[in-house]
Coordinates of C-alpha atoms and ligand atoms in Angstrom, one line a residue:
X19 CA 102.2 124.4 40.1
X20 CA 102.9 121.2 38.3
X21 CA 105.6 120.1 40.7
X22 CA 105.3 116.9 42.8
X23 CA 107.0 116.8 46.1
X24 CA 105.9 113.3 46.8
X25 CA 108.4 110.5 46.3
X26 CA 108.5 106.7 46.2
X27 CA 111.3 105.2 48.3
X28 CA 111.7 101.5 48.9
X29 CA 108.2 101.0 47.6
X30 CA 106.7 103.5 50.2
X31 CA 105.0 106.7 49.2
X32 CA 106.2 109.8 51.1
X33 CA 104.3 113.1 50.8
X34 CA 107.7 114.7 50.7
X35 CA 111.3 113.3 50.9
X36 CA 112.1 114.9 54.3
X37 CA 112.2 112.7 57.4
X38 CA 113.2 113.3 61.0
X39 CA 116.1 111.1 61.8
X40 CA 116.2 108.7 64.7
X41 CA 117.1 110.9 67.7
X42 CA 115.5 113.2 70.4
X43 CA 113.0 114.8 67.9
X44 CA 111.4 111.3 67.5
X45 CA 111.8 110.0 71.1
X46 CA 108.1 110.4 72.1
X47 CA 104.6 110.1 70.7
X48 CA 104.0 113.8 71.3
X49 CA 107.1 114.8 69.3
X50 CA 106.2 112.5 66.4
X51 CA 102.6 113.9 66.3
X52 CA 104.0 117.4 66.3
X53 CA 106.4 116.5 63.6
X54 CA 103.7 115.1 61.3
X55 CA 101.5 118.2 62.1
X56 CA 104.5 120.4 61.0
X57 CA 104.7 118.6 57.7
X58 CA 107.5 116.0 57.8
X59 CA 107.0 113.3 55.2
X60 CA 108.2 110.6 57.6
X61 CA 109.9 110.0 60.9
X62 CA 112.3 107.4 62.1
X63 CA 111.7 106.6 65.8
X64 CA 114.4 107.0 68.3
X65 CA 116.1 103.6 68.3
X66 CA 114.2 100.9 70.2
X67 CA 116.1 98.0 71.9
X68 CA 115.6 95.2 74.4
X69 CA 118.8 95.7 76.5
X70 CA 118.9 98.0 79.6
X71 CA 119.6 101.6 78.7
X72 CA 121.1 104.0 81.3
X73 CA 122.4 107.3 80.2
X74 CA 125.4 109.2 81.6
X75 CA 124.9 111.4 84.8
X76 CA 125.1 114.7 83.0
X77 CA 124.2 116.5 79.8
X78 CA 123.7 114.1 76.9
X79 CA 124.0 116.6 74.0
X80 CA 125.8 119.9 73.6
X81 CA 126.5 122.1 70.6
X82 CA 129.8 123.5 69.4
X83 CA 129.7 127.0 68.1
X84 CA 132.3 129.2 66.5
X85 CA 133.0 132.8 66.9
X86 CA 133.2 134.4 63.4
X87 CA 136.0 136.8 64.1
X88 CA 138.3 134.3 65.9
X89 CA 139.0 130.6 65.6
X90 CA 137.5 130.0 69.0
X91 CA 135.3 126.8 69.0
X92 CA 133.5 125.9 72.2
X93 CA 130.4 124.4 73.6
X94 CA 130.0 127.5 75.9
X95 CA 126.8 129.5 75.1
X96 CA 127.8 133.0 74.0
X97 CA 126.2 135.6 71.7
X98 CA 127.1 136.1 68.1
X99 CA 128.3 132.6 67.4
X100 CA 127.5 130.3 64.5
X101 CA 126.6 126.6 65.0
X102 CA 129.4 124.3 64.1
X103 CA 128.1 120.9 65.2
X104 CA 126.2 118.8 67.8
X105 CA 128.0 116.5 70.0
X106 CA 126.2 113.7 71.9
X107 CA 126.8 110.6 73.9
X108 CA 123.2 109.7 74.3
X109 CA 122.2 106.1 74.1
X110 CA 119.2 104.6 72.3
X111 CA 115.7 105.1 73.6
X112 CA 115.4 104.5 77.3
X113 CA 111.8 103.5 76.8
X114 CA 111.0 99.8 76.5
X115 CA 109.5 98.0 73.5
X116 CA 106.3 97.6 75.5
X117 CA 106.2 101.4 75.9
X118 CA 106.7 101.9 72.1
X119 CA 104.3 99.3 70.8
X120 CA 100.9 101.0 71.6
X121 CA 102.3 104.3 70.6
X122 CA 103.4 103.1 67.1
X123 CA 99.9 101.8 66.6
X124 CA 98.2 105.0 67.8
X125 CA 100.5 107.2 65.6
X126 CA 99.9 105.2 62.5
X127 CA 96.2 105.2 63.1
X128 CA 96.2 109.0 63.4
X129 CA 98.5 109.5 60.4
X130 CA 98.0 106.7 58.0
X131 CA 99.5 108.6 55.0
X132 CA 102.7 109.5 56.8
X133 CA 105.6 107.2 57.0
X134 CA 106.6 105.8 60.4
X135 CA 109.9 104.0 60.4
X136 CA 110.9 102.0 63.5
X137 CA 114.6 102.2 64.3
X138 CA 115.7 99.0 66.1
X139 CA 118.9 97.7 67.6
X140 CA 120.1 94.5 69.3
X141 CA 123.4 92.6 69.6
X142 CA 124.9 90.1 67.3
X143 CA 127.0 87.9 69.5
X144 CA 124.7 84.9 69.6
X145 CA 121.5 83.4 68.3
X146 CA 119.5 85.0 71.2
X147 CA 120.7 88.5 70.0
X148 CA 119.7 87.7 66.4
X149 CA 116.3 86.6 67.8
X150 CA 116.1 89.9 69.6
X151 CA 116.3 91.7 66.2
X152 CA 113.4 89.6 65.0
X153 CA 111.4 90.3 68.1
X154 CA 111.8 94.0 67.7
X155 CA 111.1 93.9 64.0
X156 CA 107.9 91.8 64.3
X157 CA 106.6 93.9 67.2
X158 CA 107.0 97.2 65.4
X159 CA 105.7 96.0 62.0
X160 CA 102.7 94.3 63.7
X161 CA 101.7 97.8 65.1
X162 CA 101.9 99.3 61.6
X163 CA 105.5 100.6 61.3
X164 CA 106.0 101.2 57.5
X165 CA 109.7 100.2 57.5
X166 CA 112.5 99.2 59.8
X167 CA 115.8 101.0 60.1
X168 CA 118.6 98.8 61.6
X169 CA 120.8 100.8 63.8
X170 CA 124.2 99.4 62.9
X171 CA 125.9 102.7 63.7
X172 CA 125.5 103.9 67.3
X173 CA 129.0 105.2 68.2
X174 CA 128.7 104.9 72.0
X175 CA 128.8 101.1 72.5
X176 CA 131.3 99.3 74.7
X177 CA 129.7 96.1 73.6
X178 CA 131.7 94.6 70.7
X179 CA 128.6 93.0 69.2
X180 CA 126.4 96.1 69.0
X181 CA 125.9 99.5 67.2
X182 CA 128.8 100.7 65.1
X183 CA 130.8 97.7 66.1
X184 CA 128.4 95.7 63.9
X185 CA 128.6 98.4 61.3
X186 CA 132.3 98.0 60.9
X187 CA 132.0 94.2 60.2
X188 CA 130.5 93.3 56.8
X189 CA 129.8 89.7 57.8
X190 CA 127.9 90.8 60.9
X191 CA 126.0 93.4 58.9
X192 CA 124.9 90.7 56.5
X193 CA 123.9 88.3 59.3
X194 CA 121.8 90.8 61.2
X195 CA 120.2 92.2 58.0
X196 CA 119.3 88.7 56.9
X197 CA 117.9 87.8 60.3
X198 CA 115.6 90.8 60.1
X199 CA 114.6 90.2 56.5
X200 CA 113.6 86.6 57.4
X201 CA 110.7 88.1 59.4
X202 CA 110.1 91.5 57.8
X203 CA 107.1 92.2 55.8
X204 CA 108.1 95.8 55.4
X205 CA 111.2 97.4 53.8
X206 CA 114.4 97.1 55.8
X207 CA 116.9 100.0 55.8
X208 CA 120.4 99.7 57.2
X209 CA 121.9 102.7 58.9
X210 CA 125.6 102.5 58.6
X211 CA 128.4 104.1 60.5
X212 CA 130.7 106.6 58.8
X213 CA 133.5 105.3 61.0
X214 CA 135.0 103.0 58.5
X215 CA 137.6 103.3 55.8
X216 CA 135.5 101.9 52.9
X217 CA 131.8 102.2 53.5
X218 CA 131.2 100.3 50.2
X219 CA 132.4 97.1 51.9
X220 CA 129.8 97.5 54.7
X221 CA 127.1 98.5 52.3
X222 CA 127.7 95.5 50.2
X223 CA 127.3 93.4 53.3
X224 CA 123.9 95.0 54.0
X225 CA 122.7 94.5 50.4
X226 CA 123.9 90.9 50.5
X227 CA 121.8 90.5 53.6
X228 CA 118.8 91.9 51.7
X229 CA 118.7 95.5 52.8
X230 CA 116.2 97.6 50.8
X231 CA 118.1 100.9 51.5
X232 CA 121.2 102.3 53.1
X233 CA 121.0 105.3 55.4
X234 CA 124.2 107.4 56.0
X235 CA 125.5 109.0 58.1
X236 CA 125.1 108.4 61.7
X237 CA 127.3 110.8 63.8
X238 CA 131.0 110.8 63.5
X239 CA 133.1 109.6 66.5
X240 CA 134.6 112.6 68.2
X241 CA 135.6 114.2 71.5
X242 CA 134.5 117.4 73.1
X243 CA 137.3 120.1 73.4
X244 CA 139.3 120.8 76.5
X245 CA 138.6 124.2 78.1
X246 CA 142.0 126.0 77.9
X247 CA 141.3 127.7 81.3
X248 CA 140.1 124.8 83.4
X249 CA 141.9 122.1 81.4
X250 CA 138.7 120.0 81.7
X251 CA 136.7 118.6 78.8
X252 CA 133.8 120.9 78.1
X253 CA 131.4 118.0 78.6
X254 CA 132.4 115.4 81.2
X255 CA 131.1 113.4 84.1
X256 CA 133.5 113.5 87.1
X257 CA 136.2 114.7 84.8
X258 CA 135.8 111.7 82.5
X259 CA 134.7 111.7 78.9
X260 CA 134.2 109.1 76.2
X261 CA 134.0 109.1 72.4
X262 CA 130.6 110.6 71.3
X263 CA 129.0 111.5 68.0
X264 CA 129.4 114.6 65.9
X265 CA 126.4 115.9 63.9
X266 CA 125.2 119.1 62.3
X267 CA 126.9 121.5 59.8
X268 CA 130.4 120.2 60.4
X269 CA 129.6 116.7 59.0
X270 CA 127.7 117.8 55.9
X271 CA 130.7 117.6 53.6
X272 CA 132.0 114.4 55.3
X273 CA 128.7 112.6 54.9
X274 CA 128.3 113.7 51.3
X275 CA 131.6 112.0 50.6
X276 CA 130.2 108.7 52.0
X277 CA 127.1 109.1 50.0
X278 CA 129.0 109.8 46.7
X279 CA 130.9 106.6 47.3
X280 CA 127.7 104.6 48.0
X281 CA 125.6 105.9 45.1
X282 CA 128.4 105.4 42.6
X283 CA 129.1 101.8 43.8
X284 CA 125.4 100.8 43.9
X285 CA 123.6 102.7 41.2
X286 CA 119.9 101.7 41.2
X287 CA 119.9 101.1 45.0
X288 CA 118.0 103.3 47.5
X289 CA 119.9 105.7 49.8
X290 CA 118.7 108.0 52.5
X291 CA 121.1 110.9 53.2
X292 CA 121.7 112.2 56.7
X293 CA 124.1 114.7 58.1
X294 CA 124.2 118.5 58.5
X295 CA 120.9 119.3 56.7
X296 CA 119.2 122.5 57.9
X297 CA 117.8 123.9 54.6
X298 CA 117.1 122.8 51.1
X299 CA 120.5 123.8 49.7
X300 CA 122.0 121.1 52.0
X301 CA 119.4 118.5 51.1
X302 CA 119.8 119.2 47.4
X303 CA 123.4 118.0 47.6
X304 CA 122.2 114.6 48.8
X305 CA 119.5 114.4 46.1
X306 CA 121.9 115.4 43.3
X307 CA 124.3 112.7 44.5
X308 CA 121.5 110.1 44.2
X309 CA 119.6 110.0 47.5
X310 CA 115.8 109.3 47.4
X311 CA 115.1 110.7 50.9
X312 CA 117.0 112.7 53.5
X313 CA 116.8 112.8 57.3
X314 CA 117.4 115.6 59.7
X315 CA 118.4 115.6 63.4
X316 CA 120.6 118.5 64.8
X317 CA 118.8 121.3 63.0
X318 CA 115.4 120.0 64.2
X319 CA 116.6 119.7 67.8
X320 CA 117.5 123.4 67.7
X321 CA 114.1 124.4 66.2
X322 CA 111.4 123.7 68.8
X323 CA 112.6 120.1 69.2
X324 CA 110.9 118.8 66.0
X325 CA 111.9 121.4 63.4
X326 CA 108.7 123.1 62.3
X327 CA 110.6 125.9 60.7
X328 CA 113.2 123.5 59.2
X329 CA 110.5 121.5 57.4
X330 CA 108.9 124.7 56.2
X331 CA 112.2 125.8 54.7
X332 CA 112.8 122.4 53.2
X333 CA 109.4 122.3 51.5
X334 CA 109.5 125.9 50.2
X335 CA 113.1 125.5 49.1
X336 CA 112.3 122.4 47.2
X337 CA 109.2 123.9 45.6
X338 CA 111.2 127.0 44.5
X339 CA 114.2 125.0 43.2
X340 CA 111.9 122.8 41.2
X341 CA 110.1 125.7 39.7
X342 CA 113.4 127.5 38.9
X343 CA 114.8 124.5 37.1
X344 CA 111.7 123.2 35.5
X345 CA 111.8 119.9 37.5
X346 CA 108.5 118.0 37.8
X347 CA 109.5 115.6 40.5
X348 CA 112.6 114.4 42.4
X349 CA 113.3 111.9 39.5
X350 CA 114.2 114.8 37.3
X351 CA 117.2 115.8 39.5
X352 CA 118.1 112.7 41.6
X353 CA 121.7 111.6 41.0
X354 CA 122.4 114.1 38.2
X355 CA 125.7 115.1 39.8
X356 CA 126.7 111.6 41.0
X357 CA 129.1 110.9 38.2
X358 CA 130.9 114.3 38.6
X359 CA 132.7 112.8 41.5
X360 CA 135.8 111.1 40.0
X361 CA 139.2 109.8 41.0
X362 CA 141.8 112.6 41.5
X363 CA 143.8 111.7 38.4
X364 CA 140.7 112.5 36.2
X365 CA 140.8 116.1 37.3
X366 CA 142.3 118.4 34.6
X367 CA 145.9 119.5 35.5
X368 CA 147.7 122.8 35.2
X369 CA 150.1 120.9 32.9
X370 CA 148.2 117.7 31.7
X371 CA 151.3 116.2 30.1
X372 CA 153.4 116.4 33.3
X373 CA 151.0 114.4 35.5
X374 CA 151.0 110.6 35.6
X375 CA 148.7 109.9 38.5
X376 CA 151.4 110.7 41.0
X377 CA 153.9 108.3 39.4
X378 CA 157.1 109.4 37.5
X379 CA 157.0 109.9 33.8
X380 CA 158.7 106.6 32.9
X381 CA 155.7 104.8 34.3
X382 CA 157.5 103.4 37.4
X383 CA 154.7 102.2 39.7
X384 CA 154.7 101.9 43.4
X385 CA 154.7 98.1 43.3
X386 CA 158.0 98.1 41.3
X387 CA 159.8 100.1 44.0
X388 CA 161.8 98.4 46.8
X389 CA 160.0 98.0 50.1
X390 CA 159.8 101.3 52.0
X391 CA 160.8 103.4 49.0
X392 CA 157.3 104.2 47.9
X393 CA 156.7 106.9 50.5
X394 CA 160.0 108.6 50.1
Ligands
LIG19 C1 121.3 113.5 70.6 C2 121.3 112.5 69.5 C3 120.8 111.3 69.6 C4 120.8 110.4 68.6 N1 120.2 109.1 68.7 C5 120.2 108.3 67.7 C6 119.5 107.0 67.8 O1 119.0 106.7 68.8 N2 119.6 106.2 66.7 C7 120.2 106.5 65.5 O2 120.2 105.7 64.6 N3 120.8 107.7 65.4 C8 120.8 108.6 66.4 N4 121.4 109.8 66.3 C9 122.0 110.2 65.0 C10 121.1 111.0 64.1 O3 119.9 110.2 63.7 C11 121.8 111.5 62.8 O4 122.2 110.3 62.1 C12 123.0 112.4 63.1 O5 122.7 113.2 64.1 C13 123.4 113.2 61.8 O6 122.4 114.0 61.4 P1 122.4 115.6 61.8 O7 123.7 116.1 61.2 O8 121.2 116.2 61.1 O9 122.4 115.8 63.2 C14 121.4 110.8 67.3 C15 121.9 112.0 67.2 C16 121.9 112.9 68.2 C17 122.5 114.3 68.0

């Protein structure tokens, strides 16, 4: 009693801060309807594009699991294992924009108080590609999509002007975001790739282009493991494999590190945290670091495709945590651990007087050393 699960994020009201991320759980109208019936505050559609999409001739997603009593990690199904991660090389939606358009309208009509975010993706190599972003944005918002999420992070692109290849280039991020903002009447969220050395640089590009929020993380570039018996990759087509995306429990700490960087660098901006969330204790990390919403994929895929039990756990977990801590709304705990993430030299030392940030006591700094000597 007295607690409020509803949140405001980029000017939109969410009945709760839990969204299904853009992925198989949101690939169809029936899934999205089931998700809203199950209680999700919002969904981000599977990414919609204009270019031809043809998936690999084999499984698109597999799950790594670990055996507790050994170090064996494998995609092979076996009893008594714990989920480690999802691995996928699935492309964006293989349904056309024309397929999506009437469905977005129908879903919004049926669920006017739930937030429907359209994930969109095009290229960036020429003006026509930028116009494609605008076509997608206008078509989705005209049907009632409440926000647009720009997929600047799909890790499976050969095209150099698309997906995470945009997300690694701050100029391209700005250009694409700005192109969408020119036509958008709804908030624009930029979903960035974690495959970058300094995500602050890419996020700045998005904010300069006018992004209303940053979403992080998409999956992390990764390979499946090689079976030690057959010497084949556990997932392959004709023996061949390509870099795919890792999601699920394994990426929770990785994604939190990205979020901590982002929320510290851009305090006051809006962030949607994604990666490894299966219950409220996971989501709480993202909120305490400064996220205003969170998104879930892998855990939902493994729970009747849209996560009815996951959302139940998230809602009951949030209600219980708020009651236990006397919080009235997310505002009471959002970001309260953000500033506890500091540079290494600010951490108390066993012998504080003996530590000089990795330098020697006389204050000699790396820049003073002869070339090549700094690492010795
Ligand atoms: C099979 C699969 C397909 C995905 N497809 C998309 C997509 O079309 N667009 C997108 O932005 N992210 C996509 N993602 C990434 C997820 O939205 C999410 O960012 C990622 O899985 C991390 O969340 P998780 O740890 O909860 O799985 C996909 C993930 C998986 C596992």
